[in-house]
mmCIF file of C-alpha atoms in Angstrom:
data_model
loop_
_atom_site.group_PDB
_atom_site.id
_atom_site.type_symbol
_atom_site.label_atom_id
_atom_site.label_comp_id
_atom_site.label_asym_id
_atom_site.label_seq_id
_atom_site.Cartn_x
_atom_site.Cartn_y
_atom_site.Cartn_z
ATOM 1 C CA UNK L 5 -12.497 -17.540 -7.244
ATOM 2 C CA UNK L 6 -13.999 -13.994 -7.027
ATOM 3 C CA UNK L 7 -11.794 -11.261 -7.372
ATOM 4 C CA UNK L 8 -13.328 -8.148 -5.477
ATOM 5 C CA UNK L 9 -11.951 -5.115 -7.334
ATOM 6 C CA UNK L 10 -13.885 -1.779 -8.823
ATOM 7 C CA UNK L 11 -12.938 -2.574 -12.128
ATOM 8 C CA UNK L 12 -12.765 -5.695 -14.611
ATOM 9 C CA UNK L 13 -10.627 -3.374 -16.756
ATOM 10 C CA UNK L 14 -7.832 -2.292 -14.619
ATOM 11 C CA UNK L 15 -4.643 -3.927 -15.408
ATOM 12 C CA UNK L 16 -4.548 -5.800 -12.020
ATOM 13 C CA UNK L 17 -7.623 -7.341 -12.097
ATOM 14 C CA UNK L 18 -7.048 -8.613 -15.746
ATOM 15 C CA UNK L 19 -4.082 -10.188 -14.756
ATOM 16 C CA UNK L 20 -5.312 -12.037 -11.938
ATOM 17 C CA UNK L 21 -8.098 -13.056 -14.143
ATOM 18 C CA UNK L 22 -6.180 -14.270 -16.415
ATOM 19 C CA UNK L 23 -3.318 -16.532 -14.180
ATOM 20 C CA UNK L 24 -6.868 -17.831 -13.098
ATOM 21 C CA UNK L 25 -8.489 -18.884 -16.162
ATOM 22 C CA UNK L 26 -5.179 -20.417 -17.073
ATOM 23 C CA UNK L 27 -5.196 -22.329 -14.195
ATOM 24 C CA UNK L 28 -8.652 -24.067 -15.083
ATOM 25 C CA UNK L 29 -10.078 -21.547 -12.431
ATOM 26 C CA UNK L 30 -13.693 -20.261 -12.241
ATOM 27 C CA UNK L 31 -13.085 -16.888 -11.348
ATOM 28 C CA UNK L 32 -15.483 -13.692 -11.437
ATOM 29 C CA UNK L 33 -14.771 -10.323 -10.419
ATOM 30 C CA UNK L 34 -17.072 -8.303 -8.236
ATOM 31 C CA UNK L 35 -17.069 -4.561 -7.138
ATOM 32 C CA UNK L 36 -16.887 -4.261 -3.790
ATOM 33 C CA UNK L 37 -18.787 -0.804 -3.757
ATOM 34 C CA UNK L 38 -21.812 -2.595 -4.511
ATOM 35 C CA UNK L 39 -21.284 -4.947 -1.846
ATOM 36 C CA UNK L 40 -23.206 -4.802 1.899
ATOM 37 C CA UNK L 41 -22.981 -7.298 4.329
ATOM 38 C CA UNK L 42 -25.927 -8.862 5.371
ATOM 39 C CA UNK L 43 -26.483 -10.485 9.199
ATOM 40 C CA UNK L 44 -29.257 -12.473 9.938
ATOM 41 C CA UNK L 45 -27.896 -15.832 11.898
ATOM 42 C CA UNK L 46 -28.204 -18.706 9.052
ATOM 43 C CA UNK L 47 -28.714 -16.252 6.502
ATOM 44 C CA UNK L 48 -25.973 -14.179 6.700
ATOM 45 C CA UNK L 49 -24.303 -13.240 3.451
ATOM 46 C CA UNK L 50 -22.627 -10.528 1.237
ATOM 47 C CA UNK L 51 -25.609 -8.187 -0.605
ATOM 48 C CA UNK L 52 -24.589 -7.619 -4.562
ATOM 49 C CA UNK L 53 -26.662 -4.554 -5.631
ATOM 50 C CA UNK L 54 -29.323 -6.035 -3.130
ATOM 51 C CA UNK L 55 -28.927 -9.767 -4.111
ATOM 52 C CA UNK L 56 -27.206 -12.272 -2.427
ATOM 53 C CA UNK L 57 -23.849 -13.125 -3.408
ATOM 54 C CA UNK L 58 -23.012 -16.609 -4.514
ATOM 55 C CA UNK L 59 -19.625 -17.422 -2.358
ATOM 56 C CA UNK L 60 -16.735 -18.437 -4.081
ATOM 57 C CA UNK L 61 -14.031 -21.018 -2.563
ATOM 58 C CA UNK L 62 -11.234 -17.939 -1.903
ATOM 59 C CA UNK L 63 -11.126 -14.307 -2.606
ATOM 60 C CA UNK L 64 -9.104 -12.260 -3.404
ATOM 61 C CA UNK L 65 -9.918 -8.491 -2.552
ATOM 62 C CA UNK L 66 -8.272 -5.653 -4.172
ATOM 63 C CA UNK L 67 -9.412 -2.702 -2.223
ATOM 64 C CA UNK L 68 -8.748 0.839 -3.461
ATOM 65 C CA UNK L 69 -7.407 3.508 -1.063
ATOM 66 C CA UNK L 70 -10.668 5.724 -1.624
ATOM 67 C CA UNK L 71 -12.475 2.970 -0.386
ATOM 68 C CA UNK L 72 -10.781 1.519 2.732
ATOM 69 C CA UNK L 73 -13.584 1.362 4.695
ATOM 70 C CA UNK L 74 -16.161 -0.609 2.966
ATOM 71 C CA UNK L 75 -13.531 -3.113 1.759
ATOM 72 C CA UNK L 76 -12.320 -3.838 5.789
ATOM 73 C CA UNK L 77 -15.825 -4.479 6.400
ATOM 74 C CA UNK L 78 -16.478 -6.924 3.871
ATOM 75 C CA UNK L 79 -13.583 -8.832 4.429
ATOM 76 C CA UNK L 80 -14.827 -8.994 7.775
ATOM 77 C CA UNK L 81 -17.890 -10.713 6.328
ATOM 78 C CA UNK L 82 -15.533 -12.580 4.510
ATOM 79 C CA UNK L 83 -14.426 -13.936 8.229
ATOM 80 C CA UNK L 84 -17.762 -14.646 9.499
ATOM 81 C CA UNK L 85 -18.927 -16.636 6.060
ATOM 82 C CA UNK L 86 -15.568 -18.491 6.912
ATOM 83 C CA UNK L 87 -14.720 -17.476 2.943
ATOM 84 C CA UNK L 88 -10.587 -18.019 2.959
ATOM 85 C CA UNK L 89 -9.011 -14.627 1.600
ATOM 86 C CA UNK L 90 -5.812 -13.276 1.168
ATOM 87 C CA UNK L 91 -5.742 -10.366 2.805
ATOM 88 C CA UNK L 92 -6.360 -9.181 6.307
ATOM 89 C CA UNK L 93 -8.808 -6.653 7.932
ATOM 90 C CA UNK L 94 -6.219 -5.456 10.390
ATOM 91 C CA UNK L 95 -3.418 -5.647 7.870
ATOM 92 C CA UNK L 96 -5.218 -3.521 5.337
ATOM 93 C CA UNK L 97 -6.209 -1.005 7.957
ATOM 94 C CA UNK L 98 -2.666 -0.649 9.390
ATOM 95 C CA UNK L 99 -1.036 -0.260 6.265
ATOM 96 C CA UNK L 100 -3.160 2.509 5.268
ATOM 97 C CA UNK L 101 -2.738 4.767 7.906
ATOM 98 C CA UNK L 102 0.459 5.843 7.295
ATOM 99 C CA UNK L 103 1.482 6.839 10.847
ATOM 100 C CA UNK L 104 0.404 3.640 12.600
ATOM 101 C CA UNK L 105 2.093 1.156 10.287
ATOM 102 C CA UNK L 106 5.390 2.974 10.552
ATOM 103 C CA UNK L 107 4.910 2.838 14.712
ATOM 104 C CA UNK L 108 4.259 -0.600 14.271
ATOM 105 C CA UNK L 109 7.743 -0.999 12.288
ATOM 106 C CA UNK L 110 9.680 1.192 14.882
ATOM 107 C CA UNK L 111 7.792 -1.269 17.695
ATOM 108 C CA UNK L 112 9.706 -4.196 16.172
ATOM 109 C CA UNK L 113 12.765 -2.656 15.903
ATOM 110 C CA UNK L 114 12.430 -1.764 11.984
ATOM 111 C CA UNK L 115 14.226 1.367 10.919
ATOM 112 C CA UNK L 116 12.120 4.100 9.165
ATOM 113 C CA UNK L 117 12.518 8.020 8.077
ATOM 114 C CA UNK L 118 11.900 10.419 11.024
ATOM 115 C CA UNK L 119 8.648 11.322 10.887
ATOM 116 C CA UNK L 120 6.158 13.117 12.982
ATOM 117 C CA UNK L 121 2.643 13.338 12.972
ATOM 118 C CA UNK L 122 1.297 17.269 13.449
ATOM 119 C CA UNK L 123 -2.530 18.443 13.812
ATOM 120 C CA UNK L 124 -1.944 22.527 13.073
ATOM 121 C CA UNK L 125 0.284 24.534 11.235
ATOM 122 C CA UNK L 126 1.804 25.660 14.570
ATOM 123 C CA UNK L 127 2.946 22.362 15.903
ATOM 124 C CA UNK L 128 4.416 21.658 12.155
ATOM 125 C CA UNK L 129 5.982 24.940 12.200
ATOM 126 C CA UNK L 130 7.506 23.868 15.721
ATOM 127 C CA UNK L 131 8.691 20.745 14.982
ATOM 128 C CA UNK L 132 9.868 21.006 11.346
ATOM 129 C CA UNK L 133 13.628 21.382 12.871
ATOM 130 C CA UNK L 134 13.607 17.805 14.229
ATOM 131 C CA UNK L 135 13.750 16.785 11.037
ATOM 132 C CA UNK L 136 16.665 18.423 9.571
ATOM 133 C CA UNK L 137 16.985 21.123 7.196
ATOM 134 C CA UNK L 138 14.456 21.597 4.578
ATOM 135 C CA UNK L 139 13.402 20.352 2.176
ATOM 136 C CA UNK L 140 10.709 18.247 4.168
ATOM 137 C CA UNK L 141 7.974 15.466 2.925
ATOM 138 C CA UNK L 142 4.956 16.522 3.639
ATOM 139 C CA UNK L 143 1.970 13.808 3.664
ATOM 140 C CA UNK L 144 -1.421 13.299 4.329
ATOM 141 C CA UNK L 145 -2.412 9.919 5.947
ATOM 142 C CA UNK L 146 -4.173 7.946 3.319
ATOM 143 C CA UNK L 147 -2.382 8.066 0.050
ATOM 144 C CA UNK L 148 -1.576 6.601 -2.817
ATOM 145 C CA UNK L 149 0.166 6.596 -6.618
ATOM 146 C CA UNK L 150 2.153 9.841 -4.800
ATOM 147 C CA UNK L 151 -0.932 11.918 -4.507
ATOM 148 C CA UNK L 152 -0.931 13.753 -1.510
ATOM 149 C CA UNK L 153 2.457 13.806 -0.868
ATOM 150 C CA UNK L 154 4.484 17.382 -1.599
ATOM 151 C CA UNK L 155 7.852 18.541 -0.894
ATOM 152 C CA UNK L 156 8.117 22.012 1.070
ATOM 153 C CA UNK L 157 11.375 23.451 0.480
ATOM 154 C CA UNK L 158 11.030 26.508 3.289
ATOM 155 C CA UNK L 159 8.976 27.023 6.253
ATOM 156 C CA UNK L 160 6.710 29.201 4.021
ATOM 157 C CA UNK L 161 5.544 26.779 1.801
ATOM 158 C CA UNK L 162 5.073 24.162 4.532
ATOM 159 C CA UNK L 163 2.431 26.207 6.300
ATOM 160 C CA UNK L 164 0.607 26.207 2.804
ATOM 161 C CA UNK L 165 1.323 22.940 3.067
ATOM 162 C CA UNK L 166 0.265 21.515 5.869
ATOM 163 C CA UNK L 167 -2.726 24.492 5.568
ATOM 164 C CA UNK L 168 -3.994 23.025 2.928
ATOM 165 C CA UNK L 169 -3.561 19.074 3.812
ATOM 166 C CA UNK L 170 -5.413 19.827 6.696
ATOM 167 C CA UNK L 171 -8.227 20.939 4.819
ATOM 168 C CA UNK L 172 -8.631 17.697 3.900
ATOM 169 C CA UNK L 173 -8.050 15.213 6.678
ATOM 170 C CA UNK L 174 -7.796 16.295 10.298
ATOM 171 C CA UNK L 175 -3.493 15.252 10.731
ATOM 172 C CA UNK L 176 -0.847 15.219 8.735
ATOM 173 C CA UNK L 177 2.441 13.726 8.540
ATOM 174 C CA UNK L 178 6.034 15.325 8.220
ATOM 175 C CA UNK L 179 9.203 13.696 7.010
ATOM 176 C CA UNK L 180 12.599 13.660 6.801
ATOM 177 C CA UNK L 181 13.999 14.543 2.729
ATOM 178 C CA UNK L 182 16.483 11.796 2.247
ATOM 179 C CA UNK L 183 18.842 13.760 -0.079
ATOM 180 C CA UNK L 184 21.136 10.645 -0.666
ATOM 181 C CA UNK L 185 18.900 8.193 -2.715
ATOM 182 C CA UNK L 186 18.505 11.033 -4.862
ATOM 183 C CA UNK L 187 14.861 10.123 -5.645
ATOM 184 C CA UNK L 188 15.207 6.173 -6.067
ATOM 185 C CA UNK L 189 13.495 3.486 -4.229
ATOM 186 C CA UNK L 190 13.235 0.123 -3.987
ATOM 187 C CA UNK L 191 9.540 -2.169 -4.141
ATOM 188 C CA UNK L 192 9.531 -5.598 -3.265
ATOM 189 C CA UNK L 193 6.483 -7.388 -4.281
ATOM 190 C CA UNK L 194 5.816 -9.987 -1.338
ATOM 191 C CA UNK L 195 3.015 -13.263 -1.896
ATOM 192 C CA UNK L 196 3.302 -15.247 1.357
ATOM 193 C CA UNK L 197 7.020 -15.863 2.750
ATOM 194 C CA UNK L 198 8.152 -15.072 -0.363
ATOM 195 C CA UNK L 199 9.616 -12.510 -2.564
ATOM 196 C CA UNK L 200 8.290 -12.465 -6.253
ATOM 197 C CA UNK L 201 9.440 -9.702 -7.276
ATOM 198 C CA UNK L 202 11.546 -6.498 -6.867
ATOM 199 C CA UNK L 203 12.175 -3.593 -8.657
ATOM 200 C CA UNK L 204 14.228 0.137 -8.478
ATOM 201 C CA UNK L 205 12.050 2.919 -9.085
ATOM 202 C CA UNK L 206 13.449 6.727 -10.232
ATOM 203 C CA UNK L 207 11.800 9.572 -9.891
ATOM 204 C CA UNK L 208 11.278 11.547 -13.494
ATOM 205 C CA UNK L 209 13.401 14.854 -13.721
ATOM 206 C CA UNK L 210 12.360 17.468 -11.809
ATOM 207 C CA UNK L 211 9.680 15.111 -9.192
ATOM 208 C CA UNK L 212 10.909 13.475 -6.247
ATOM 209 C CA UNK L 213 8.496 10.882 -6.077
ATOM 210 C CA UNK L 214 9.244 7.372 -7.655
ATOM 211 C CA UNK L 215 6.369 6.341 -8.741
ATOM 212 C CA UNK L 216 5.272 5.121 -12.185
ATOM 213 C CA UNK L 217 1.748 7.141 -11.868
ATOM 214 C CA UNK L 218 4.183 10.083 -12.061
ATOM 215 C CA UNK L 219 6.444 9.014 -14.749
ATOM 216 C CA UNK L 220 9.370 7.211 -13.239
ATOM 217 C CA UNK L 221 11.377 4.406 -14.618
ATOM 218 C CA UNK L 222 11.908 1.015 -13.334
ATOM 219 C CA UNK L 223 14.045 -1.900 -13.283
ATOM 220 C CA UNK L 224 14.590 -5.120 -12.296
ATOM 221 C CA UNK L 225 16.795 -5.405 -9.207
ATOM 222 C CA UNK L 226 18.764 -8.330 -6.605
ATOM 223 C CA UNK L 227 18.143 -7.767 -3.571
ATOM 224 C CA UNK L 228 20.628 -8.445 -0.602
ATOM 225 C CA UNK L 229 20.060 -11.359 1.854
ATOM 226 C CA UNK L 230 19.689 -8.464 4.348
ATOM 227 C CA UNK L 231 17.128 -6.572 2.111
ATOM 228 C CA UNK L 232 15.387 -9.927 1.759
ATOM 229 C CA UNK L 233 14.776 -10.663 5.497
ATOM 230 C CA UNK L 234 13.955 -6.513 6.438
ATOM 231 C CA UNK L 235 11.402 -6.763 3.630
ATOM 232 C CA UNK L 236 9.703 -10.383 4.906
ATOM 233 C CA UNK L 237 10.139 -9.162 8.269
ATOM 234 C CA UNK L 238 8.284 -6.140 7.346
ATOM 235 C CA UNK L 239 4.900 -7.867 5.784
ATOM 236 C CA UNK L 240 5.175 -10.022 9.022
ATOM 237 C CA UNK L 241 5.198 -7.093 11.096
ATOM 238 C CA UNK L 242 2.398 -5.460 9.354
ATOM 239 C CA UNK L 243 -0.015 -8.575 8.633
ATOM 240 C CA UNK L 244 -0.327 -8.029 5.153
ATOM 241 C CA UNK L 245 0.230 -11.507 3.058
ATOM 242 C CA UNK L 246 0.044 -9.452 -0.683
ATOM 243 C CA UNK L 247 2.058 -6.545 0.101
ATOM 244 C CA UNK L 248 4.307 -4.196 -2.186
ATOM 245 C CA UNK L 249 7.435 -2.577 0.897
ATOM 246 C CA UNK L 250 9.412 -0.035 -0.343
ATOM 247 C CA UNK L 251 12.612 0.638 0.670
ATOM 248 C CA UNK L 252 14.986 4.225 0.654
ATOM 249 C CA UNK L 253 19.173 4.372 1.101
ATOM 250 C CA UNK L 254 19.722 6.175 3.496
ATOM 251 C CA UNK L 255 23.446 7.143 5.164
ATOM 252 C CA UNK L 256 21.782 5.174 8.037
ATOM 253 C CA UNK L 257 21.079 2.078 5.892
ATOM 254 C CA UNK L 258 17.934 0.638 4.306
ATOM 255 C CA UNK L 259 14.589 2.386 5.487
ATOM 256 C CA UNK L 260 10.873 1.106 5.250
ATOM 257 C CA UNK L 261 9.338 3.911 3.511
ATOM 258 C CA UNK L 262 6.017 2.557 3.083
ATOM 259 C CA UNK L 263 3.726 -0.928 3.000
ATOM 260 C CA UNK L 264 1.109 -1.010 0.550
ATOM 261 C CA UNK L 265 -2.029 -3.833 1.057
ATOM 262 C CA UNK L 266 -3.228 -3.582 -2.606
ATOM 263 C CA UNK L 267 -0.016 -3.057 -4.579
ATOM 264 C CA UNK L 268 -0.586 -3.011 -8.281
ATOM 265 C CA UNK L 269 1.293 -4.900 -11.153
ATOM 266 C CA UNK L 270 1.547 -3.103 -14.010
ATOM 267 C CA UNK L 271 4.497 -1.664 -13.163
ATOM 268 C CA UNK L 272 6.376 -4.150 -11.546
ATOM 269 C CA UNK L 273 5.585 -7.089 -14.000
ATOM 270 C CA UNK L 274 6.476 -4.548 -16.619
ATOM 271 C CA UNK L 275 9.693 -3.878 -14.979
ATOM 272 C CA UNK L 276 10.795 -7.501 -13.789
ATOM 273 C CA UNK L 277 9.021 -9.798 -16.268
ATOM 274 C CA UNK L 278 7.803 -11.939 -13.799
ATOM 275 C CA UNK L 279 4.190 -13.422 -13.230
ATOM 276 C CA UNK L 280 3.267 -11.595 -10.604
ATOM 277 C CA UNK L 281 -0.383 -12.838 -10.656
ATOM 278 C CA UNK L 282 0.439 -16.221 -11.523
ATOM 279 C CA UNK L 283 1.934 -16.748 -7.902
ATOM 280 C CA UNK L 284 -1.333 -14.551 -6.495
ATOM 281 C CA UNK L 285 -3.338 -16.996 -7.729
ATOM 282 C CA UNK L 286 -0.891 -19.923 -6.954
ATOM 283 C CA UNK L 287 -0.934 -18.507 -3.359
ATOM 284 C CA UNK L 288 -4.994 -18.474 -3.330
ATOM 285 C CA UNK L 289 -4.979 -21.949 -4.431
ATOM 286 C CA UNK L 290 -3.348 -22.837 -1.168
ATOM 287 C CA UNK L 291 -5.787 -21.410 1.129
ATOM 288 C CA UNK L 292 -8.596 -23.673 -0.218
#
């Protein structure tokens, strides 16, 4: 097995190595920014710091959000090697982009926050009273670990805002504040058809985002047959056969916030106990 991942020492990528080598598995982990792909008919491979790689029997890629494009292209390689993976070039791209995976839910029928997607500070200031009173979520499209998300609590602070997101990528997305899950969410931690794992996630005092990077708590949680088949139906919709979907109570019901491709562990094993990369590596088995 070859783990593609930027780092031998992130938490993740130990894990996985380890569920591996328990397993009897050879498994090596390679960083993917060192990886080109090479085409030249019989001799096509995947470049290592200039060298050819040696192919393993399945990867599994971990591809950070700074580095989305390099890691669709080599799973693409991945494709043309005929290397069995476990995660999808069109999966990993839609999940990333923020605004296209969530059109892709509403296509299907999947509920999600009201959310627009703005290119100036004019047609945010225009259409920040679609989405209710403020506060309002303000995000840029690629994200991750909550950075890049803010909350703008008057129309002020949104053009600074949305000012200053735009610096930075060339759209931005605006969302509704759901007051009522008073900063608590729910990640489910999909491998295959299944659900592994799940986990409720709230936000420290004073931060409205529930995530660990910024020092919420988690724990263990049930989820509802109902939850169960929105959250399977959501991976399906998406492509994405790893996938961490996190849910938000609304008044409305249960809405997809977010699908990540490359959802991390450390949290949600710490939370839940369970062996997370143990069925990862389970699940890689199978595609041998």
């Amino acid at each position: 097995m070859t783990v593609f991942s930027r780092g031998p020492s992130l938490y993740s990528t130990r894990r996985l190595v380890e569920a591996a080598e328990a397993r009897g598995h050879d498994v090596e982990v390679v960083d993917h920014a060192l990886c080109s792909p090479y085409l030249a008919g019989k001799k096509t491979s995947i470049l290592h710091n200039g060298s050819a790689l040696r192919l393993p029997e399945v990867a599994i890629p971990r591809i950070g959000a700074n580095i989305t494009a390099r890691g669709v292209s080599l799973i693409r390689q991945l494709d043309a090697l005929k290397v069995p993976h476990t995660l999808s070039a069109d999966g990993l791209l839609l999940a990333r982009d923020k605004m296209s995976c969530l059109q892709q839910l509403v296509g299907a029928g999947i509920d999600v926050p009201r959310t627009v997607l703005c290119f100036s500070t004019w047609e945010a200031r225009r259409i920040a009273s679609k989405l209710g009173p403020f506060p309002i979520v303000v995000k840029l499209l690629e994200s991750t670990h909550g950075v890049g998300v803010a909350l703008a609590h008057h129309l002020h602070q949104l053009d600074r805002l949305v000012e200053g997101f735009l610096q930075l990528q060339d759209r931005v997305v605006l969302q509704e504040y759901i007051r009522e899950s008073k900063g608590a969410d729910q990640r489910a931690f999909v491998v295959g058809d299944t659900i592994v794992a799940a986990m409720e996630r709230r936000a420290a005092p004073g931060e409205f985002r529930a995530n660990i990077h910024r020092g919420a708590t988690a724990e263990r949680i049930d989820l509802s047959e109902e939850d169960q088949a929105l959250v399977l139906r959501t991976a399906r919709t998406i492509g994405v056969e790893i996938a961490g979907v996190d849910l938000i109570r609304s008044s409305r019901g249960p809405l997809v916030m977010e699908v990540n491709a490359s959802p991390g562990l450390e949290g949600i094993e710490g939370a839940t106990e369970v062996d997370i990369a143990g069925a990862i590596i389970r699940y890689a088995e199978q595609k041998v």
